[in-house]
JSON list of C-alpha atoms in Angstrom, two decimals:
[
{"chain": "I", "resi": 1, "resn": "UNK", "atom": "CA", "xyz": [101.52, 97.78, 31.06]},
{"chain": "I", "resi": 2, "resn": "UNK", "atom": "CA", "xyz": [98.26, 98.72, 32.34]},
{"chain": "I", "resi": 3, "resn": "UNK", "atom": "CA", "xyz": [96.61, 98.15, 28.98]},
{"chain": "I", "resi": 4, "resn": "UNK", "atom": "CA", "xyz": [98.23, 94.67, 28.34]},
{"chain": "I", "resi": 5, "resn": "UNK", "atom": "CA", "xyz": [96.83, 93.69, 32.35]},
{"chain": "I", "resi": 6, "resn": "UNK", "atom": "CA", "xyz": [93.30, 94.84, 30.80]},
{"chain": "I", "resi": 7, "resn": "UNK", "atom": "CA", "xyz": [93.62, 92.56, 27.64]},
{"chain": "I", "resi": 8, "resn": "UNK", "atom": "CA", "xyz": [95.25, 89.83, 29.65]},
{"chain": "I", "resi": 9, "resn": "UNK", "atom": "CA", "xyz": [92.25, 89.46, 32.06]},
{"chain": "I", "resi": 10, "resn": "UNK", "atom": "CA", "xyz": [89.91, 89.83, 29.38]},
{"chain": "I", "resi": 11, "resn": "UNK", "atom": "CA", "xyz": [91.34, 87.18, 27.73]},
{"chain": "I", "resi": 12, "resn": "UNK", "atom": "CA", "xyz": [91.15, 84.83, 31.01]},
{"chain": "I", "resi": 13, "resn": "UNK", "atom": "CA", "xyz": [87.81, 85.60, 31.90]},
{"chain": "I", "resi": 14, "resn": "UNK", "atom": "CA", "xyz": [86.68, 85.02, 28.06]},
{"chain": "I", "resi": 15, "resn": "UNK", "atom": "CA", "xyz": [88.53, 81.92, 27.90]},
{"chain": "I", "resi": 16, "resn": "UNK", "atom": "CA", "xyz": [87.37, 80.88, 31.14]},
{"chain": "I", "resi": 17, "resn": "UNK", "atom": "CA", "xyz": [83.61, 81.95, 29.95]},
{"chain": "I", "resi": 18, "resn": "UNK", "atom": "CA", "xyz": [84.61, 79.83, 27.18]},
{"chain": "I", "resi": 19, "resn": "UNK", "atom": "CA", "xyz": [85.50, 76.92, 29.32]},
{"chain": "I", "resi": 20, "resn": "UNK", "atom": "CA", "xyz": [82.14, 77.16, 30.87]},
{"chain": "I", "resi": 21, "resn": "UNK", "atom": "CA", "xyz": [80.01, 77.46, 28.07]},
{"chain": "I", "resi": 22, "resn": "UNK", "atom": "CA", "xyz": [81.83, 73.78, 26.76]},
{"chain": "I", "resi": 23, "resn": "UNK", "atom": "CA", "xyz": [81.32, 72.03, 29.91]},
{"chain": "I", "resi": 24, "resn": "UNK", "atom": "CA", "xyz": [77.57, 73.42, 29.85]},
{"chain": "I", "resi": 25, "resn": "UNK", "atom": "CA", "xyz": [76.91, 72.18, 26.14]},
{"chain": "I", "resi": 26, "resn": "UNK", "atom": "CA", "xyz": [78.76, 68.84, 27.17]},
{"chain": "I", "resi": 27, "resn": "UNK", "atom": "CA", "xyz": [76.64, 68.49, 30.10]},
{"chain": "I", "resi": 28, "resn": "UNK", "atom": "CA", "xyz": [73.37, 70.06, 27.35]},
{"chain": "I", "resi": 29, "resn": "UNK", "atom": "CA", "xyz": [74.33, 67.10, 24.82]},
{"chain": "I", "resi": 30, "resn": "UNK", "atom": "CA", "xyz": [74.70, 64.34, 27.19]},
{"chain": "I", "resi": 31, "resn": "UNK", "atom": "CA", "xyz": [71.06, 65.47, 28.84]},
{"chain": "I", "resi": 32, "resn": "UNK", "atom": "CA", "xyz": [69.86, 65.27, 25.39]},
{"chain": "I", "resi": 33, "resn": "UNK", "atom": "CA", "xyz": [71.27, 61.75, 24.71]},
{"chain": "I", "resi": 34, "resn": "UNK", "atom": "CA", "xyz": [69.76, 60.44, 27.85]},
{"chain": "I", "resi": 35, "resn": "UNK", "atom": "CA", "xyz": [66.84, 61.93, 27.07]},
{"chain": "I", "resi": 36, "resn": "UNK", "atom": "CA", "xyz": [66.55, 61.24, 23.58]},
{"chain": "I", "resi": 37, "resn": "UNK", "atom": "CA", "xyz": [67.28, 57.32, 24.88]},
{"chain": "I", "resi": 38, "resn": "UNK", "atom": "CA", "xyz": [64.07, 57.42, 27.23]},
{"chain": "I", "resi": 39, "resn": "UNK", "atom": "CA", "xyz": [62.23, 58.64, 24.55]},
{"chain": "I", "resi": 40, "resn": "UNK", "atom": "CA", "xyz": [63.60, 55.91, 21.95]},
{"chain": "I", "resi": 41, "resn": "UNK", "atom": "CA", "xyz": [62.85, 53.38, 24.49]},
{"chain": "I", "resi": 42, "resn": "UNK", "atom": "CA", "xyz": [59.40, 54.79, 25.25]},
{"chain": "I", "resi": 43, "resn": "UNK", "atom": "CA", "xyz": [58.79, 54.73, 21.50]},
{"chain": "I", "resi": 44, "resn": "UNK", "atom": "CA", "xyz": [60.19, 51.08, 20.79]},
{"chain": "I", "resi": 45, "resn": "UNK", "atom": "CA", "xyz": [57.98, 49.85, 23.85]},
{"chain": "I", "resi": 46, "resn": "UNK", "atom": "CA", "xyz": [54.36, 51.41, 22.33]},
{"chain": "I", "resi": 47, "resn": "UNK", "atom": "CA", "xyz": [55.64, 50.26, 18.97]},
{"chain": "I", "resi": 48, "resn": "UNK", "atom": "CA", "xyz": [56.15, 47.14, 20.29]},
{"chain": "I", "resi": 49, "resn": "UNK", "atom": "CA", "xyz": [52.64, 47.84, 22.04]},
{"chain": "I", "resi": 50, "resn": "UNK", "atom": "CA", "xyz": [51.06, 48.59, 18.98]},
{"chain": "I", "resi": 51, "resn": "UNK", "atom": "CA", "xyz": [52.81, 45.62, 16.90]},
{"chain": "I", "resi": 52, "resn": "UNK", "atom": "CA", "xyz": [51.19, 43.33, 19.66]},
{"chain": "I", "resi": 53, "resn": "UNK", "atom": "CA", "xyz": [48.01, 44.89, 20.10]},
{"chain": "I", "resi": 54, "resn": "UNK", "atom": "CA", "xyz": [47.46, 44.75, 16.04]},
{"chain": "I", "resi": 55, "resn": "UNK", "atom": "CA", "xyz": [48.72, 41.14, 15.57]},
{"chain": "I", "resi": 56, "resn": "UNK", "atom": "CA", "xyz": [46.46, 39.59, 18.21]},
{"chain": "I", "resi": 57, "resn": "UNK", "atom": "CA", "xyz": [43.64, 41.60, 16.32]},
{"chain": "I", "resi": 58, "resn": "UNK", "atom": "CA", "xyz": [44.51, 40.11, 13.07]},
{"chain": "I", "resi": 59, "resn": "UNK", "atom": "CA", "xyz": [44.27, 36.64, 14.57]},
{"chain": "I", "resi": 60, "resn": "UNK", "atom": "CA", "xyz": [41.33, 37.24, 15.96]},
{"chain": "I", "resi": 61, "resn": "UNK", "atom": "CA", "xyz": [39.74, 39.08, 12.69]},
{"chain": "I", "resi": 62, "resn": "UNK", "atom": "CA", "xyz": [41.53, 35.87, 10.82]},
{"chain": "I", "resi": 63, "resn": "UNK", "atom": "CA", "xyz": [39.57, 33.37, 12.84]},
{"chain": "I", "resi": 64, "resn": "UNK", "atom": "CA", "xyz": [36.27, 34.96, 12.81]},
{"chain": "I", "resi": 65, "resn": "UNK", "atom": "CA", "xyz": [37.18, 35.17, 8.90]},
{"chain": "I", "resi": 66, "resn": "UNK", "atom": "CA", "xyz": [37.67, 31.68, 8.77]},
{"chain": "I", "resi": 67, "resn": "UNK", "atom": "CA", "xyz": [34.73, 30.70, 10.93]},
{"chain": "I", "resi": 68, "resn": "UNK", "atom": "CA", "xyz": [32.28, 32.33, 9.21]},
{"chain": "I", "resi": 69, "resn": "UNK", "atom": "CA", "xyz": [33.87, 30.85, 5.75]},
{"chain": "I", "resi": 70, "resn": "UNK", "atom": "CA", "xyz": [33.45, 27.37, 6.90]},
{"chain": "I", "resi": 71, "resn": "UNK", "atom": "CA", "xyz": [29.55, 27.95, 8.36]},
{"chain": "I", "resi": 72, "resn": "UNK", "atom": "CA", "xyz": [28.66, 29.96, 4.80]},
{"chain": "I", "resi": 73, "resn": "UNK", "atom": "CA", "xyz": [30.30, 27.30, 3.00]},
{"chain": "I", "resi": 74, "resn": "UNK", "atom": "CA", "xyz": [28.40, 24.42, 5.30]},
{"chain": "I", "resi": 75, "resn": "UNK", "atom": "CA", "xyz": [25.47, 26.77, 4.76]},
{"chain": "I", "resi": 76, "resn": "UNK", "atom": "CA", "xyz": [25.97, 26.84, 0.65]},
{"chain": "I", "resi": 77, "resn": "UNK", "atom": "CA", "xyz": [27.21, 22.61, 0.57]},
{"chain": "I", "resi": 78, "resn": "UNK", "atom": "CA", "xyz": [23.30, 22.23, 2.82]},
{"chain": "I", "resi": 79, "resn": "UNK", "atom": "CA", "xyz": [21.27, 24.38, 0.08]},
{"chain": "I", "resi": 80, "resn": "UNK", "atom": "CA", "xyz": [22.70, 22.69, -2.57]},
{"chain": "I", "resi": 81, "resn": "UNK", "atom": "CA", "xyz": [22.11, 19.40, -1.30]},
{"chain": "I", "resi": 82, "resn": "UNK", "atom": "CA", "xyz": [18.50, 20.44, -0.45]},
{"chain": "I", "resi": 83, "resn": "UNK", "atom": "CA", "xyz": [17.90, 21.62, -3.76]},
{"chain": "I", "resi": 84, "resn": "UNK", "atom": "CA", "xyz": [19.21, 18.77, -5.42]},
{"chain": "I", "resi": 85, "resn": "UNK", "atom": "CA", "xyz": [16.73, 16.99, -3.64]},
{"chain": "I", "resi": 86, "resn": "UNK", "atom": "CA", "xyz": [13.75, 19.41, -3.91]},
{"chain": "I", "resi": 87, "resn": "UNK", "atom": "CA", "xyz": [14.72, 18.75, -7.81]},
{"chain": "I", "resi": 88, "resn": "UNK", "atom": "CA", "xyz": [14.68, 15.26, -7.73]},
{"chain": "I", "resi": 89, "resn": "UNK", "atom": "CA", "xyz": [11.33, 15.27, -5.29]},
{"chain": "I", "resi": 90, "resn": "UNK", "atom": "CA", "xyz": [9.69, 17.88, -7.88]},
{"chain": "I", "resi": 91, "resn": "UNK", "atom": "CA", "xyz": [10.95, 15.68, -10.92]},
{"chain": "I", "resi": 92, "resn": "UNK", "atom": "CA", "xyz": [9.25, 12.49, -9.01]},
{"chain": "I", "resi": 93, "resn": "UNK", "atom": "CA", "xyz": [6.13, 14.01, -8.34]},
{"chain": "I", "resi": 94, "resn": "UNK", "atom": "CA", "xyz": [5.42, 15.59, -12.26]},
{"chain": "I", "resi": 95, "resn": "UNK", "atom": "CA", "xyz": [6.35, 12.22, -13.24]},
{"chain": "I", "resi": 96, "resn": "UNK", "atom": "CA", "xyz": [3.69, 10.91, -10.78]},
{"chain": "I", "resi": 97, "resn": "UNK", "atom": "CA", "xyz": [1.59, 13.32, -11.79]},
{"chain": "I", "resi": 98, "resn": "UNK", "atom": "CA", "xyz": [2.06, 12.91, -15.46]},
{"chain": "I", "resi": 99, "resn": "UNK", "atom": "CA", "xyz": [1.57, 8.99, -14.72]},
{"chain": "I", "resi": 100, "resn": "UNK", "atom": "CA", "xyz": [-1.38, 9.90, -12.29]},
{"chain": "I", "resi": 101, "resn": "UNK", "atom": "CA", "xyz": [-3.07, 11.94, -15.05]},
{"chain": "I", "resi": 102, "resn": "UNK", "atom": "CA", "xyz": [-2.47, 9.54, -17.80]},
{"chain": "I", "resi": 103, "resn": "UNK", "atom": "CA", "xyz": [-3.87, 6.52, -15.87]},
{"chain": "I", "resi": 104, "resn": "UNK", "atom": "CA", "xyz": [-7.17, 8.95, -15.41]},
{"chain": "I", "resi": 105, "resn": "UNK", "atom": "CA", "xyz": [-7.18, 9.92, -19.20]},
{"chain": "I", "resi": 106, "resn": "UNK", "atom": "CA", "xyz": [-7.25, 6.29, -19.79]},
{"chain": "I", "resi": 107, "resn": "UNK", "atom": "CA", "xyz": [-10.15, 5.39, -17.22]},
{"chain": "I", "resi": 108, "resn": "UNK", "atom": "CA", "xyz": [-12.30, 8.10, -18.35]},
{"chain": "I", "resi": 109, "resn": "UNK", "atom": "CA", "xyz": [-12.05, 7.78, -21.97]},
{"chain": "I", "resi": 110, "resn": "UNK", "atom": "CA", "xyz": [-13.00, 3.64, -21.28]},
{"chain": "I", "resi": 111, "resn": "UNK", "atom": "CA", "xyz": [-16.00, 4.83, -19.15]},
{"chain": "I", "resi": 112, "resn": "UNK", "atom": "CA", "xyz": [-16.93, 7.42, -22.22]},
{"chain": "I", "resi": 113, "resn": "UNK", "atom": "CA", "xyz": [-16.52, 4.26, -24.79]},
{"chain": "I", "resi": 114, "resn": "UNK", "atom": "CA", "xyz": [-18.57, 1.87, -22.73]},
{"chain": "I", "resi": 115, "resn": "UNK", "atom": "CA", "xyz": [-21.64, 4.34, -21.94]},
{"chain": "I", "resi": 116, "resn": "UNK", "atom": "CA", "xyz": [-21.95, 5.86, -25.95]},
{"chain": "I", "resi": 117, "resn": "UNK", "atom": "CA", "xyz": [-21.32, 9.26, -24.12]},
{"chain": "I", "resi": 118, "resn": "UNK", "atom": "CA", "xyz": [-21.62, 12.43, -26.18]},
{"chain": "I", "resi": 119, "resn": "UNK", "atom": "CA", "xyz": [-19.14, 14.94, -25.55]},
{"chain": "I", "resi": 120, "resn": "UNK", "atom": "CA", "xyz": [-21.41, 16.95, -23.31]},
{"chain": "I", "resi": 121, "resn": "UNK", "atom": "CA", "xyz": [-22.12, 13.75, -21.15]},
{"chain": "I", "resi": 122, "resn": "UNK", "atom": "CA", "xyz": [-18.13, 12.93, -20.87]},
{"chain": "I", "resi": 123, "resn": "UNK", "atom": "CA", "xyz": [-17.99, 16.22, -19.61]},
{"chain": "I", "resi": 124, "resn": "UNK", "atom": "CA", "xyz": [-19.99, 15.40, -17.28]},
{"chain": "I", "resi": 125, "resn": "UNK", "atom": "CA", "xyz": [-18.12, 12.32, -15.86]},
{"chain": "I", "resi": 126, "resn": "UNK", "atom": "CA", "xyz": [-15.18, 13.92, -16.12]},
{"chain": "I", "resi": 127, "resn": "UNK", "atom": "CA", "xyz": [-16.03, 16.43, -13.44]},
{"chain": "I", "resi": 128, "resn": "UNK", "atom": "CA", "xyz": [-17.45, 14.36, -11.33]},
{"chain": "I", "resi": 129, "resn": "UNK", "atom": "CA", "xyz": [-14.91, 11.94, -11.27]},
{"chain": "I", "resi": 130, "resn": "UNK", "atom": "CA", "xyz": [-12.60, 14.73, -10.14]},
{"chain": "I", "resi": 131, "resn": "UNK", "atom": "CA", "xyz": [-15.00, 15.98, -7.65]},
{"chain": "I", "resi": 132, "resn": "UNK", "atom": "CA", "xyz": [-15.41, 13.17, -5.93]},
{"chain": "I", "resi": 133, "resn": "UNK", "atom": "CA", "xyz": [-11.53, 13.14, -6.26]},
{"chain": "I", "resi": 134, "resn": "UNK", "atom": "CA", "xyz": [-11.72, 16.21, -3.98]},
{"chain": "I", "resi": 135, "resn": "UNK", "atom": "CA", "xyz": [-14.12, 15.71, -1.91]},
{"chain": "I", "resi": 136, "resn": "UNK", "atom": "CA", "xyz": [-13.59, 12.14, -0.51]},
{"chain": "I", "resi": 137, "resn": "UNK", "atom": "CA", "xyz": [-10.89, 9.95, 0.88]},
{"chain": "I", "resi": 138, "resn": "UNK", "atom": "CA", "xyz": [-11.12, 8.39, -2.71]},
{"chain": "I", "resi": 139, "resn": "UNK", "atom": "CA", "xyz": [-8.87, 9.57, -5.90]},
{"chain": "I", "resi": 140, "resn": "UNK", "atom": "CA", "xyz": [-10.58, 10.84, -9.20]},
{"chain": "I", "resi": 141, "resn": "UNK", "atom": "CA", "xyz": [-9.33, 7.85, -10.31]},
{"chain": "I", "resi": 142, "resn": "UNK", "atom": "CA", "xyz": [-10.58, 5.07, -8.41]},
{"chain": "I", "resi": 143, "resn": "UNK", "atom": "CA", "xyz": [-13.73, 7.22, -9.17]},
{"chain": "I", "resi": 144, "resn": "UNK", "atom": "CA", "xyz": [-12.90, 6.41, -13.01]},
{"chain": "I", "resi": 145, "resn": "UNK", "atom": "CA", "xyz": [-12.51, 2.83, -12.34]},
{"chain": "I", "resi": 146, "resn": "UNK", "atom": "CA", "xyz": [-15.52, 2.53, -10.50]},
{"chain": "I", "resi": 147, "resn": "UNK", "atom": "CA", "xyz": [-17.76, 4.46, -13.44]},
{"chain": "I", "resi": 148, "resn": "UNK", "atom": "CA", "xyz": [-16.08, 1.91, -15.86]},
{"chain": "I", "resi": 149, "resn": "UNK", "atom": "CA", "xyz": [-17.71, -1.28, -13.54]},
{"chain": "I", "resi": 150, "resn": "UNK", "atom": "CA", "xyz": [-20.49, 0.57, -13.62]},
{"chain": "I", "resi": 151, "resn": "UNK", "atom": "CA", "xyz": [-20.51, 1.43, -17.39]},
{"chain": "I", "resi": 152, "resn": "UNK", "atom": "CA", "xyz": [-19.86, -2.37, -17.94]},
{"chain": "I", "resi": 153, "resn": "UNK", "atom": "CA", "xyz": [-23.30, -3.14, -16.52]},
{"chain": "I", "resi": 154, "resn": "UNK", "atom": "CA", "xyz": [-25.16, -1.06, -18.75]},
{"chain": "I", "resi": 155, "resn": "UNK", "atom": "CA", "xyz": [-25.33, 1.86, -17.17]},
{"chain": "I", "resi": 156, "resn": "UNK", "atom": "CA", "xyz": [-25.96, 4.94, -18.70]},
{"chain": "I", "resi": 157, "resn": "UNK", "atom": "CA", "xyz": [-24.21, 8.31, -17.91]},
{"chain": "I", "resi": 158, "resn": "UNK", "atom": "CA", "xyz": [-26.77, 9.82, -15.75]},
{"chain": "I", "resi": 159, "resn": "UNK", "atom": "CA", "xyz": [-27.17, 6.36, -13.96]},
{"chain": "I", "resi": 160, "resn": "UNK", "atom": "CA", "xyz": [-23.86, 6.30, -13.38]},
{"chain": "I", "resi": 161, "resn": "UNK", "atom": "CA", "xyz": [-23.04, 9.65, -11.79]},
{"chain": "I", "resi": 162, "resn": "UNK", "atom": "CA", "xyz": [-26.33, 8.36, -9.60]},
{"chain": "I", "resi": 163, "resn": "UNK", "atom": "CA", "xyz": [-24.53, 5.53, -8.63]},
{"chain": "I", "resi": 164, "resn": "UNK", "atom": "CA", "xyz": [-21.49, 7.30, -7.57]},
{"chain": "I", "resi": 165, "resn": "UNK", "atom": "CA", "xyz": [-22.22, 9.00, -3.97]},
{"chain": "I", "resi": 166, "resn": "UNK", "atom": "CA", "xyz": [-24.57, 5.59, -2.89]},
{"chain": "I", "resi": 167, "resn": "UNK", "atom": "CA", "xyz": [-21.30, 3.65, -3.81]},
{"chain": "I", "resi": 168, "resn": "UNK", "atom": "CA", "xyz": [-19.17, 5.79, -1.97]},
{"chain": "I", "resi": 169, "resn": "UNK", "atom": "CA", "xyz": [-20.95, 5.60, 1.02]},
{"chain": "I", "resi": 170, "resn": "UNK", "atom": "CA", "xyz": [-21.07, 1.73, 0.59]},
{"chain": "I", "resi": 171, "resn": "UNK", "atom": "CA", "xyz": [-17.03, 1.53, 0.45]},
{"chain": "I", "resi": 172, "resn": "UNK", "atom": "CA", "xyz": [-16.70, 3.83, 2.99]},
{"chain": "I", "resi": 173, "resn": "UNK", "atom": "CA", "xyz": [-18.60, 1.74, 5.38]},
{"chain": "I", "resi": 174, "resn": "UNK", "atom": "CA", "xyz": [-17.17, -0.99, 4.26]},
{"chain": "I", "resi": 175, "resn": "UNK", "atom": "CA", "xyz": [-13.65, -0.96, 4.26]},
{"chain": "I", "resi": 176, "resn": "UNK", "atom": "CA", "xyz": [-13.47, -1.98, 0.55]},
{"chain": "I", "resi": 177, "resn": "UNK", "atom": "CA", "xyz": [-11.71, -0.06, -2.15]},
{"chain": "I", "resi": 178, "resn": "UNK", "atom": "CA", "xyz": [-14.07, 1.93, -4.75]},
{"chain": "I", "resi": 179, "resn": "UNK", "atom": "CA", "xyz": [-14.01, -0.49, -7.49]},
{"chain": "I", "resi": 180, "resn": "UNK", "atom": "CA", "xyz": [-14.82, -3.47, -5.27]},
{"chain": "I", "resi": 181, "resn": "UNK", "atom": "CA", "xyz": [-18.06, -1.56, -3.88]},
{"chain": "I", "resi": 182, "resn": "UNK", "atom": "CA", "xyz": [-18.90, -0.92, -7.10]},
{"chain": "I", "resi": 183, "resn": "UNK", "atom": "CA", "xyz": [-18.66, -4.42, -8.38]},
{"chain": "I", "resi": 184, "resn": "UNK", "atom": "CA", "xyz": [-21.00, -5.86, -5.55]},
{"chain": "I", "resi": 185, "resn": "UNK", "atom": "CA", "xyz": [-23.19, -2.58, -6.43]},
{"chain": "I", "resi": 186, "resn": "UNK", "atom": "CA", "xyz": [-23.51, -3.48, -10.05]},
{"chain": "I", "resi": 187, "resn": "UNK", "atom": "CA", "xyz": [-24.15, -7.23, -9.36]},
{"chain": "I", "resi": 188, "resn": "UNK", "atom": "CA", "xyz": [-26.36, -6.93, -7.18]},
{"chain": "I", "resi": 189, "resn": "UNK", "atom": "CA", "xyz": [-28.47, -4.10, -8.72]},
{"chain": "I", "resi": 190, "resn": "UNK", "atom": "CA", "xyz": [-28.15, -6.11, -11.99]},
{"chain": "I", "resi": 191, "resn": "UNK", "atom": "CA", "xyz": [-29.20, -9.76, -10.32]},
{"chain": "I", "resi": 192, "resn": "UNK", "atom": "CA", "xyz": [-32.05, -8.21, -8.96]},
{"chain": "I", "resi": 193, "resn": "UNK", "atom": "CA", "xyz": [-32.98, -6.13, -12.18]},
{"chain": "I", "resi": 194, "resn": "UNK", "atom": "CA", "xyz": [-33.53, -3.32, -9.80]},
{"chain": "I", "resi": 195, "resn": "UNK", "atom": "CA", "xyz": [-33.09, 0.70, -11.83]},
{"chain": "I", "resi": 196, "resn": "UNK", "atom": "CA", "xyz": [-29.76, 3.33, -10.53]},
{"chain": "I", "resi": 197, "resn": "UNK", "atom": "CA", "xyz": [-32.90, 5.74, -8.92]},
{"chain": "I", "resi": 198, "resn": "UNK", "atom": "CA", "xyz": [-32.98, 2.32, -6.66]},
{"chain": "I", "resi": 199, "resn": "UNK", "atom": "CA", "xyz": [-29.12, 1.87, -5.62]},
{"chain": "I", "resi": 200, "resn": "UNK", "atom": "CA", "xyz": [-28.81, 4.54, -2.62]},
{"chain": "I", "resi": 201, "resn": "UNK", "atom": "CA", "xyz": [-31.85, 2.73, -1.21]},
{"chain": "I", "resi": 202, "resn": "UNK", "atom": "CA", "xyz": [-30.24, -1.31, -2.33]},
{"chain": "I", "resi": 203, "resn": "UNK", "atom": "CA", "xyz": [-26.78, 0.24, -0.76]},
{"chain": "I", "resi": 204, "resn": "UNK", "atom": "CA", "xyz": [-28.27, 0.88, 2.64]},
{"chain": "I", "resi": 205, "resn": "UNK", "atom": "CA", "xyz": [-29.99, -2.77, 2.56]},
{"chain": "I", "resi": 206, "resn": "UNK", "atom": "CA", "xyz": [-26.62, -4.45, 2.57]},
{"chain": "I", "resi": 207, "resn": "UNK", "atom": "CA", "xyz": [-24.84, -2.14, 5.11]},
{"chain": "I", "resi": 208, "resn": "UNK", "atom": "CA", "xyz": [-27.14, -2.84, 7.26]},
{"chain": "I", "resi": 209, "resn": "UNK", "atom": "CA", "xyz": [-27.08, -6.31, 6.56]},
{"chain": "I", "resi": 210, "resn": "UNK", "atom": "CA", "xyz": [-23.46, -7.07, 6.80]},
{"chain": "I", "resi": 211, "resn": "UNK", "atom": "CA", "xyz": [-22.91, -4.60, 9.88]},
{"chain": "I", "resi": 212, "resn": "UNK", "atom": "CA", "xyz": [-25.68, -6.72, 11.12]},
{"chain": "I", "resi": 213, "resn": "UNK", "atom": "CA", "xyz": [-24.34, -10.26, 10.76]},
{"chain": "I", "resi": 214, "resn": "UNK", "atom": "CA", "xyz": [-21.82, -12.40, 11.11]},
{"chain": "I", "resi": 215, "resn": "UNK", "atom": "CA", "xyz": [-19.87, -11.76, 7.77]},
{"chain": "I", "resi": 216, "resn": "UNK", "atom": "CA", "xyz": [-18.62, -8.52, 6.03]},
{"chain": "I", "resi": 217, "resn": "UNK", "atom": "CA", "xyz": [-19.54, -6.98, 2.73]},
{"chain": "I", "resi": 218, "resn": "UNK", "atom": "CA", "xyz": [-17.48, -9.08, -0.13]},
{"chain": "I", "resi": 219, "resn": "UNK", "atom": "CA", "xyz": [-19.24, -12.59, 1.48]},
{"chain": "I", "resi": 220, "resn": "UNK", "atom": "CA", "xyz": [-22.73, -10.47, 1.34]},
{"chain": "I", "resi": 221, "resn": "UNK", "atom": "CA", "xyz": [-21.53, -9.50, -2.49]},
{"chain": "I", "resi": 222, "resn": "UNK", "atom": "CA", "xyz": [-20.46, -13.35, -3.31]},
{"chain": "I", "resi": 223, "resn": "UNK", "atom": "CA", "xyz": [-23.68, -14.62, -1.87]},
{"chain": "I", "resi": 224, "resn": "UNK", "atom": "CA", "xyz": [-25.90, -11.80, -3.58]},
{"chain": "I", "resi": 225, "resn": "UNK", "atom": "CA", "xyz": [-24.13, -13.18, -7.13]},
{"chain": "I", "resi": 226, "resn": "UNK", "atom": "CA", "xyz": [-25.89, -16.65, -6.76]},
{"chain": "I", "resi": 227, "resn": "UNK", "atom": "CA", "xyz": [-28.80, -15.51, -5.13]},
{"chain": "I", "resi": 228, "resn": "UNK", "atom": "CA", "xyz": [-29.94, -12.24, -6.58]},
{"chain": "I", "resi": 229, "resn": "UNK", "atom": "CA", "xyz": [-31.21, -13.68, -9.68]},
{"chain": "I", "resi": 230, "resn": "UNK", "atom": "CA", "xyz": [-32.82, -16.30, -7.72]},
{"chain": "I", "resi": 231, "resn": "UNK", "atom": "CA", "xyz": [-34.67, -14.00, -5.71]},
{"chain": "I", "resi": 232, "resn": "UNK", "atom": "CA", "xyz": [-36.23, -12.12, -7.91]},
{"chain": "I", "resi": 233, "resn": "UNK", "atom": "CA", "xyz": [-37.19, -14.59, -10.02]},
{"chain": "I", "resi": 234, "resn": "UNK", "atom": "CA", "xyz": [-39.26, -15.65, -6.93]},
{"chain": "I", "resi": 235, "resn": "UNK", "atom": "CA", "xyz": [-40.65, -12.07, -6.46]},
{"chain": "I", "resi": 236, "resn": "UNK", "atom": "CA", "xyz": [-38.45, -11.37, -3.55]},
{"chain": "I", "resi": 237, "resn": "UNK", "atom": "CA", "xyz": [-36.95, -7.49, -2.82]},
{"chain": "I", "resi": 238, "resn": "UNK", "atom": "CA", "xyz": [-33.83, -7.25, -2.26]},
{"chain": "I", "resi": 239, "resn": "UNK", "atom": "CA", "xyz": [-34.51, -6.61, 1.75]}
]
């Protein structure tokens, strides 16, 4: 009787240990759920965070993208269209040039026909034509044409390469273009029969003569046409 008492009690107090350690697990688990639900939530709310957080960045990373597309390809569209016109501004100015250097080849090989210039002489004009081209307001050729009026009077190469820097001098005062100096040059130095070591001196005679009167240098040239022949038939200088 005693013994079965023994097992009896044992079997209440493991049963009731039993008992316990269920309602302790139930009350473990259900600790766990809730906890394991804060933790879902906390982790669904920095997802969500991070979901955010990345999407606005992409936006952002897309618009930046897209603005600096559109200025590169503004950029690209503006070199292009600058080039295109570089091209056509280079393309106009060989043409010019190749016009430009034509017109020159032209002049020079007129003023070389007209004088009886030997190749060492054409040489000769040819430089200075383009030095004066440098050096003054006036183009190497309107130099050219001016050698040809010259050439056309008789002159010789040396005489004309004289004539040259006088001549300028005369236009420059002037106002007249190159060619029209040297006309009224040439007529006047041929009316009065006067020699090209004689023109810087002739040249300074009429600027001071139409800077000095009431008319400007093409009436003094048109009057020194009629005149000039006149006057030294009657052994008058050209002062």
């Amino acid at each position: 009787m005693a013994s079965g008492r023994k097992v009896a009690e044992v079997f209440v107090e493991v049963r009731a240990n039993l008992s316990k350690l269920k309602s302790g697990m139930k009350s473990a688990m259900s600790i766990a759920s809730g906890g394991a639900s804060v933790i879902g939530k906390v982790l669904g709310g920095l997802a969500n965070l991070i979901k955010n957080v990345l999407t606005a960045a992409f936006k952002v990373v897309g618009a930046v993208i897209k603005t600096i597309f559109k200025l590169v390809t503004t950029l690209f569209s503006s070199i292009i269209k600058w080039a295109k016109r570089g091209v056509l501004a280079l393309s106009a100015f060989v043409a010019l040039s190749v016009v430009v250097g034509a017109k020159f080849g032209q002049s020079m090989a007129r003023v070389k026909a007209l004088t009886g210039a030997s190749e060492k002489e054409f040489k000769a004009l040819r430089e200075e034509a383009r030095r004066l081209g440098r050096a003054t307001e006036y183009s190497a050729n309107q130099a050219a044409d001016a050698m040809s009026i010259f050439a056309m009077a008789g002159f010789k190469t040396n005489d004309v390469i004289t004539a040259m820097t006088p001549t300028l001098d005369f236009a420059a005062a002037s106002g007249l273009d190159l060619a029209s100096a040297a006309d009224i040059a040439a007529r006047v130095m041929g009316g009065m029969q006067l020699e090209a070591k004689d023109l810087e001196h002739t040249m300074d005679v009429l600027t001071k003569a139409f800077t000095s009167a009431n008319m400007d240098a093409t009436d003094l040239g048109e009057a020194m046409k009629f005149v000039g022949a006149v006057g030294k038939t009657v052994g008058k200088d050209v002062e």
